[in-house]
Short mmCIF file of C-alpha atoms in Angstrom, two decimals:
data_model
loop_
_atom_site.label_atom_id
_atom_site.label_comp_id
_atom_site.label_asym_id
_atom_site.label_seq_id
_atom_site.Cartn_x
_atom_site.Cartn_y
_atom_site.Cartn_z
CA MET A 1 46.85 170.87 24.93
CA ILE A 2 50.63 170.98 25.26
CA PRO A 3 51.52 171.73 28.92
CA SER A 4 54.50 173.96 29.60
CA VAL A 5 57.65 172.32 30.94
CA THR A 6 59.07 173.38 34.30
CA PRO A 7 62.62 174.76 33.89
CA ASP A 8 65.50 173.29 35.86
CA TYR A 9 66.31 176.51 37.72
CA PRO A 10 64.91 180.02 38.25
CA TRP A 11 65.07 182.57 35.43
CA GLN A 12 66.06 179.95 32.87
CA ILE A 13 63.04 180.68 30.65
CA VAL A 14 61.16 183.97 30.79
CA ALA A 15 58.23 185.35 28.80
CA THR A 16 57.40 188.93 27.93
CA ASP A 17 54.40 190.80 26.57
CA LEU A 18 53.01 194.31 26.18
CA PHE A 19 49.69 195.59 27.51
CA THR A 20 47.80 198.85 27.94
CA LEU A 21 46.44 200.06 31.27
CA ASP A 22 44.87 203.48 31.88
CA CYS A 23 45.95 204.63 28.40
CA LYS A 24 49.58 203.82 29.24
CA GLU A 25 51.77 201.11 27.73
CA HIS A 26 53.48 198.56 29.98
CA ILE A 27 55.81 195.61 29.55
CA ILE A 28 55.67 192.47 31.68
CA VAL A 29 58.49 189.94 32.17
CA VAL A 30 57.58 186.67 33.92
CA ASP A 31 59.72 183.73 35.04
CA TYR A 32 58.47 180.27 34.01
CA TYR A 33 59.94 178.62 37.11
CA SER A 34 58.73 180.90 39.91
CA ARG A 35 55.83 182.82 38.27
CA TYR A 36 57.55 185.98 39.46
CA PHE A 37 56.89 188.92 37.15
CA GLU A 38 58.11 192.48 36.71
CA VAL A 39 55.87 195.27 35.37
CA ILE A 40 57.44 198.40 33.86
CA GLU A 41 55.70 201.44 32.38
CA LEU A 42 56.84 202.42 28.89
CA THR A 43 57.22 205.79 27.21
CA SER A 44 57.13 204.15 23.77
CA THR A 45 56.67 200.71 22.24
CA GLN A 46 59.63 200.99 19.87
CA SER A 47 62.25 198.25 19.86
CA LYS A 48 64.95 200.42 21.39
CA VAL A 49 62.73 201.23 24.40
CA ILE A 50 61.75 197.57 24.87
CA ILE A 51 65.40 196.53 24.68
CA GLN A 52 66.41 199.15 27.24
CA LYS A 53 63.79 197.94 29.74
CA LEU A 54 64.74 194.29 29.25
CA LYS A 55 68.39 195.15 29.82
CA SER A 56 67.49 196.72 33.16
CA VAL A 57 65.58 193.59 34.20
CA PHE A 58 68.42 191.31 33.08
CA ALA A 59 70.88 193.43 35.05
CA ARG A 60 68.95 192.62 38.25
CA PHE A 61 68.07 188.95 37.74
CA GLY A 62 70.53 187.77 35.11
CA ILE A 63 70.26 186.86 31.43
CA PRO A 64 67.88 183.95 30.73
CA GLU A 65 68.63 181.11 28.37
CA LYS A 66 65.36 181.58 26.50
CA LEU A 67 62.98 184.49 25.99
CA VAL A 68 59.43 183.88 24.73
CA SER A 69 57.36 186.65 23.14
CA ASP A 70 54.72 187.26 20.50
CA ASN A 71 55.39 188.37 16.91
CA GLY A 72 54.92 192.08 17.50
CA PRO A 73 57.08 194.47 15.47
CA GLN A 74 59.05 195.31 18.61
CA TYR A 75 60.23 191.71 18.96
CA SER A 76 60.56 190.78 15.28
CA SER A 77 62.83 193.67 14.31
CA ALA A 78 66.48 193.32 13.30
CA GLU A 79 67.43 195.48 16.28
CA PHE A 80 65.90 192.98 18.72
CA ALA A 81 67.59 190.08 16.91
CA LYS A 82 70.94 191.82 17.40
CA PHE A 83 70.10 192.32 21.10
CA ALA A 84 69.40 188.59 21.50
CA LYS A 85 72.69 187.76 19.79
CA ASP A 86 74.73 190.22 21.86
CA TYR A 87 73.21 189.02 25.15
CA ASN A 88 73.44 185.36 24.11
CA PHE A 89 69.89 184.17 24.70
CA GLN A 90 67.46 182.25 22.48
CA HIS A 91 64.46 184.26 21.32
CA THR A 92 61.33 182.23 20.55
CA THR A 93 58.15 183.77 19.17
CA SER A 94 54.63 182.41 19.40
CA SER A 95 52.26 181.87 16.48
CA PRO A 96 50.95 185.13 14.98
CA HIS A 97 47.35 186.02 15.89
CA TYR A 98 47.28 183.19 18.44
CA ALA A 99 47.86 184.67 21.88
CA GLN A 100 47.14 181.34 23.59
CA SER A 101 50.56 180.04 22.55
CA ASN A 102 52.13 182.65 24.87
CA GLY A 103 49.76 181.67 27.63
CA LEU A 104 51.88 182.34 30.73
CA ALA A 105 52.54 185.95 29.77
CA GLU A 106 48.87 186.47 28.89
CA ARG A 107 47.72 185.09 32.27
CA CYS A 108 50.20 187.25 34.16
CA VAL A 109 49.02 190.31 32.21
CA GLN A 110 45.50 189.70 33.51
CA THR A 111 46.82 189.21 37.04
CA ALA A 112 48.88 192.41 36.90
CA LYS A 113 45.93 194.41 35.54
CA ARG A 114 43.66 193.13 38.29
CA ILE A 115 46.19 193.99 41.02
CA LEU A 116 46.91 197.49 39.71
CA LYS A 117 43.25 198.32 39.08
CA LYS A 118 42.23 197.24 42.57
CA ALA A 119 45.07 199.24 44.12
CA LYS A 120 43.92 202.33 42.25
CA ILE A 121 40.29 201.89 43.30
CA ASP A 122 41.26 201.34 46.96
CA HIS A 123 43.79 204.23 46.84
CA GLN A 124 46.63 201.90 47.81
CA ASP A 125 50.29 201.85 46.87
CA PRO A 126 50.56 199.75 43.66
CA TYR A 127 54.08 198.62 44.56
CA LEU A 128 52.90 197.19 47.87
CA ALA A 129 50.10 195.43 46.00
CA LEU A 130 52.65 193.81 43.67
CA LEU A 131 54.80 192.92 46.68
CA ALA A 132 51.84 191.15 48.28
CA TYR A 133 51.45 188.96 45.19
CA ARG A 134 55.16 188.14 45.06
CA THR A 135 55.19 187.02 48.70
CA THR A 136 51.99 184.94 48.60
CA PRO A 137 52.71 181.17 48.54
CA LEU A 138 51.68 179.23 45.43
CA GLU A 139 50.21 175.71 45.30
CA ASN A 140 53.72 174.28 45.82
CA GLY A 141 54.09 176.03 49.18
CA TYR A 142 56.62 178.65 48.05
CA SER A 143 56.04 182.25 47.02
CA PRO A 144 57.28 183.57 43.66
CA ALA A 145 59.90 185.71 45.39
CA GLU A 146 61.13 182.77 47.47
CA LEU A 147 61.40 180.51 44.42
CA LEU A 148 63.38 183.15 42.56
CA GLN A 149 65.66 184.38 45.35
CA GLY A 150 65.78 181.35 47.65
CA ARG A 151 64.52 183.29 50.68
CA ILE A 152 61.42 184.98 52.05
CA ILE A 153 61.54 188.73 51.43
CA ARG A 154 60.42 191.24 54.05
CA THR A 155 57.07 193.05 53.76
CA THR A 156 54.98 195.30 56.01
CA VAL A 157 53.69 192.18 57.79
CA PRO A 158 55.71 191.44 60.97
CA ILE A 159 57.99 188.40 60.66
CA LEU A 160 60.76 186.81 62.69
CA PRO A 161 64.29 187.61 61.47
CA SER A 162 65.14 183.90 61.44
CA GLN A 163 62.50 183.29 58.76
CA LEU A 164 64.24 185.74 56.43
CA LEU A 165 67.36 183.61 56.22
CA PRO A 166 68.00 181.79 52.92
CA ARG A 167 66.78 178.20 52.78
CA LYS A 168 67.01 175.37 50.31
CA ILE A 169 64.15 174.92 47.85
CA ASN A 170 62.84 171.41 47.22
CA ILE A 171 63.02 171.39 43.42
CA ASN A 172 61.38 167.96 43.13
CA LYS A 173 58.38 169.22 45.07
CA VAL A 174 58.12 172.28 42.85
CA LYS A 175 58.23 170.20 39.67
CA ALA A 176 55.74 167.66 41.02
CA LYS A 177 53.22 170.34 41.95
CA HIS A 178 53.70 172.02 38.60
CA TYR A 179 53.13 168.73 36.78
CA GLU A 180 49.96 168.00 38.76
CA GLY A 181 48.57 171.45 38.02
CA ARG A 182 49.30 171.26 34.30
CA LYS A 183 47.89 167.72 34.14
CA LEU A 184 44.63 168.91 35.69
CA ASP A 185 44.45 171.86 33.29
CA LYS A 186 45.05 169.54 30.35
CA SER A 187 42.30 167.13 31.44
CA TYR A 188 39.73 169.94 31.61
CA TYR A 189 40.88 171.52 28.35
CA ASP A 190 40.89 168.26 26.40
CA ILE A 191 37.23 167.57 27.24
CA GLY A 192 36.12 169.89 24.44
CA ALA A 193 39.19 169.64 22.22
CA HIS A 194 40.86 167.11 19.95
CA SER A 195 44.24 166.79 18.28
CA LEU A 196 44.53 168.02 14.71
CA ARG A 197 46.31 165.96 12.07
CA PRO A 198 49.86 167.18 11.37
CA LEU A 199 50.37 168.79 7.98
CA GLU A 200 52.88 167.63 5.41
CA GLU A 201 55.04 169.76 3.17
CA GLY A 202 53.34 170.58 -0.13
CA GLU A 203 49.76 170.13 1.10
CA TYR A 204 47.14 172.61 -0.08
CA VAL A 205 45.47 174.43 2.82
CA ARG A 206 43.49 177.52 3.66
CA PHE A 207 44.65 179.79 6.48
CA GLN A 208 42.86 182.54 8.37
CA LEU A 209 43.72 186.20 7.87
CA PRO A 210 43.21 188.90 10.55
CA ASP A 211 39.92 189.92 8.87
CA LYS A 212 38.59 186.35 9.42
CA THR A 213 38.77 185.43 5.72
CA TRP A 214 40.43 182.21 4.53
CA LYS A 215 43.14 182.22 1.88
CA LEU A 216 44.54 179.39 -0.25
CA ALA A 217 48.19 178.44 0.40
CA THR A 218 50.74 175.62 0.36
CA VAL A 219 52.52 174.19 3.42
CA VAL A 220 56.24 174.98 3.37
CA GLY A 221 57.23 173.28 6.62
CA LYS A 222 56.93 173.27 10.40
CA ALA A 223 58.23 176.25 12.36
CA ASP A 224 59.75 174.13 15.16
CA ASP A 225 59.39 170.74 16.79
CA MET A 226 57.86 171.96 20.06
CA SER A 227 54.91 173.98 18.75
CA ARG A 228 52.06 173.45 16.29
CA SER A 229 53.14 176.34 14.10
CA TYR A 230 53.67 176.07 10.33
CA PHE A 231 55.13 178.18 7.54
CA ILE A 232 52.78 178.43 4.56
CA LYS A 233 53.10 180.11 1.17
CA SER A 234 50.21 181.88 -0.55
CA ASN A 235 49.54 181.92 -4.29
CA GLN A 236 51.19 185.34 -4.45
CA GLY A 237 54.44 183.93 -3.00
CA VAL A 238 54.11 185.50 0.47
CA ILE A 239 55.32 183.37 3.41
CA TYR A 240 53.05 183.33 6.48
CA ARG A 241 53.32 181.64 9.85
CA ARG A 242 50.18 180.29 11.49
CA ASN A 243 49.17 177.95 14.29
CA ARG A 244 47.62 174.65 13.26
CA ARG A 245 44.24 175.81 14.56
CA SER A 246 44.28 178.63 12.00
CA ILE A 247 44.96 176.23 9.09
CA ASN A 248 42.41 173.96 7.42
CA LYS A 249 43.16 171.17 4.97
CA THR A 250 41.51 171.68 1.59
CA HIS A 251 40.94 169.47 -1.43
CA GLU A 252 41.11 172.41 -3.80
CA LEU A 253 43.83 172.51 -6.40
CA LYS A 254 46.18 175.44 -6.37
CA MET A 255 45.19 177.59 -9.33
CA PRO A 256 48.11 179.23 -11.17
CA GLU A 257 48.05 182.92 -11.91
CA PRO A 258 46.58 183.71 -15.39
CA ASP A 259 49.23 184.32 -18.03
CA PHE A 260 47.64 185.30 -21.34
CA ALA A 261 49.57 186.67 -24.31
CA LEU A 262 48.24 189.99 -25.52
CA ASN A 263 48.68 189.14 -29.20
CA TRP A 264 47.05 185.72 -29.01
CA THR A 265 44.47 185.08 -31.75
CA PRO A 266 42.36 181.90 -31.83
CA THR A 267 42.26 179.78 -34.98
CA ILE A 268 38.73 179.82 -36.35
CA PRO A 269 37.79 176.83 -38.51
CA GLN A 270 35.48 177.15 -41.51
CA THR A 271 31.94 176.42 -40.41
CA SER A 272 28.63 176.69 -42.12
CA ILE A 273 26.57 179.70 -41.13
CA PRO A 274 22.81 179.32 -40.72
CA GLN A 275 20.74 181.40 -43.09
CA ASN A 276 18.90 183.19 -40.31
CA VAL A 277 22.14 184.43 -38.67
CA ASP A 278 23.69 187.74 -39.60
CA GLN A 279 27.23 187.58 -41.02
CA GLY A 280 28.63 189.94 -38.36
CA HIS A 281 29.41 187.75 -35.35
CA ALA A 282 32.34 186.83 -33.14
CA PRO A 283 33.70 183.32 -32.47
CA ILE A 284 33.52 182.10 -28.86
CA LEU A 285 35.54 179.28 -27.26
CA GLU A 286 33.22 176.82 -25.62
CA THR A 287 34.25 176.38 -21.98
CA ASN A 288 31.43 174.34 -20.50
CA SER A 289 33.58 171.20 -20.49
CA PRO A 290 37.27 171.26 -19.46
CA ARG A 291 38.10 168.72 -22.19
CA SER A 292 36.38 170.64 -24.98
CA ASN A 293 38.27 172.99 -27.28
CA LYS A 294 35.42 173.30 -29.79
CA ILE A 295 34.80 176.65 -31.48
CA VAL A 296 31.18 177.72 -31.61
CA ASP A 297 29.61 180.79 -33.20
CA LEU A 298 27.71 183.32 -31.15
CA PRO A 299 25.66 185.56 -33.46
CA ASN A 300 25.35 189.25 -32.85
CA LYS A 301 22.01 189.42 -34.72
CA VAL A 302 19.37 186.76 -35.05
CA THR A 303 16.40 187.03 -37.39
CA VAL A 304 13.27 186.50 -35.32
CA PRO A 305 10.75 184.13 -36.98
CA ASN A 306 7.48 185.49 -38.25
CA SER A 307 4.99 186.06 -35.43
CA PRO A 308 1.40 187.29 -35.39
CA PRO A 309 1.29 191.07 -35.69
CA ARG A 310 0.61 193.01 -32.55
CA SER A 311 -2.70 194.81 -32.38
CA ILE A 312 -2.28 198.53 -32.76
CA ALA A 313 -4.62 200.94 -31.09
CA PRO A 314 -6.73 202.86 -33.57
CA THR A 315 -6.06 206.51 -34.07
CA GLY A 316 -8.58 209.24 -34.39
CA ASN A 317 -12.10 209.36 -33.07
CA GLN A 318 -13.28 206.09 -34.49
CA GLY A 319 -15.18 205.21 -31.32
CA GLN A 320 -14.82 201.48 -31.87
CA PRO A 321 -13.24 199.27 -29.11
CA TYR A 322 -10.34 196.98 -29.99
CA ILE A 323 -9.01 193.75 -28.52
CA THR A 324 -5.39 193.26 -27.46
CA ARG A 325 -3.36 190.05 -28.00
CA SER A 326 -4.17 188.94 -24.47
CA GLY A 327 -7.88 189.26 -25.18
CA ARG A 328 -8.54 192.42 -23.17
CA THR A 329 -11.07 194.86 -24.65
CA VAL A 330 -9.88 198.48 -24.67
CA LYS A 331 -12.65 201.05 -24.61
CA PRO A 332 -12.16 204.27 -26.60
CA LYS A 333 -11.56 207.54 -24.82
CA VAL A 334 -14.47 209.90 -24.50
CA ILE A 335 -13.40 213.52 -24.88
CA THR A 336 -15.83 216.13 -23.66
CA SER A 337 -15.38 219.68 -24.77
CA TYR A 338 -16.13 222.43 -22.30
#
């Protein structure tokens, strides 16, 4: 397990993801430093709508240095790449079909769903439910809102005005608590896990497709130095990106695509033809051994050696039983006229 690194200041690194709740699409944006997240309902999942919602969030909290997302079409489009360039932030995507690599956003999605579902069941205001989460202290002693804004924000719970004044955050304490938590998570996770061997460029591997089948490919290179993601090239020349857990080393050789000439005719040597083989036959290339290029003859007709004649049932009303080749006695039919 690779634990996430605590940023140096709030809103330096943020993650985003999409989720569906009550048949409606939502986007979540979470801060790596404070665990503060924003949830916004969407009218569409197109790139232009996603960009518009992110712009509104960045207008309130500032533009982050790094944005982490999955490889959905909304985030991998040219329009989103232009947005990242115009707003001057680094866009990093997780491994395709491996949601665990965007773990913080996935965990916050589950938290947001649980909060909103409970508020709906209890007929409560969903915004007050989100406010309660943002003002609840974490294991480091600070709430997400306090870590992000440097002060305790006011809620419906009575509080002294002096406690709402800005105060200095102990960054060393925040990082130490974060490190202890990630270290504990890593120790539990690594009990049933082990590190996979890094792959080298040019190795033959098999990678998993969305339908759970495994396809032969060649390693092109590593996606980046921080993740376990690789670029691989299939036999058809298509470039894929997969996490190391979705790639298996194979000892198979990469088989080239067949390239046969349509007008190719094999050279047939003169061979003696057995007497019991008909002259109309076709030559066949023997392929049982990879080193053999011997031409053998496969006859179309073969004269069957003489065999004992098969017993034929008598015709007419002879009334005499006969014996088959297997030794069974066949009784004659008795026809009675009425």
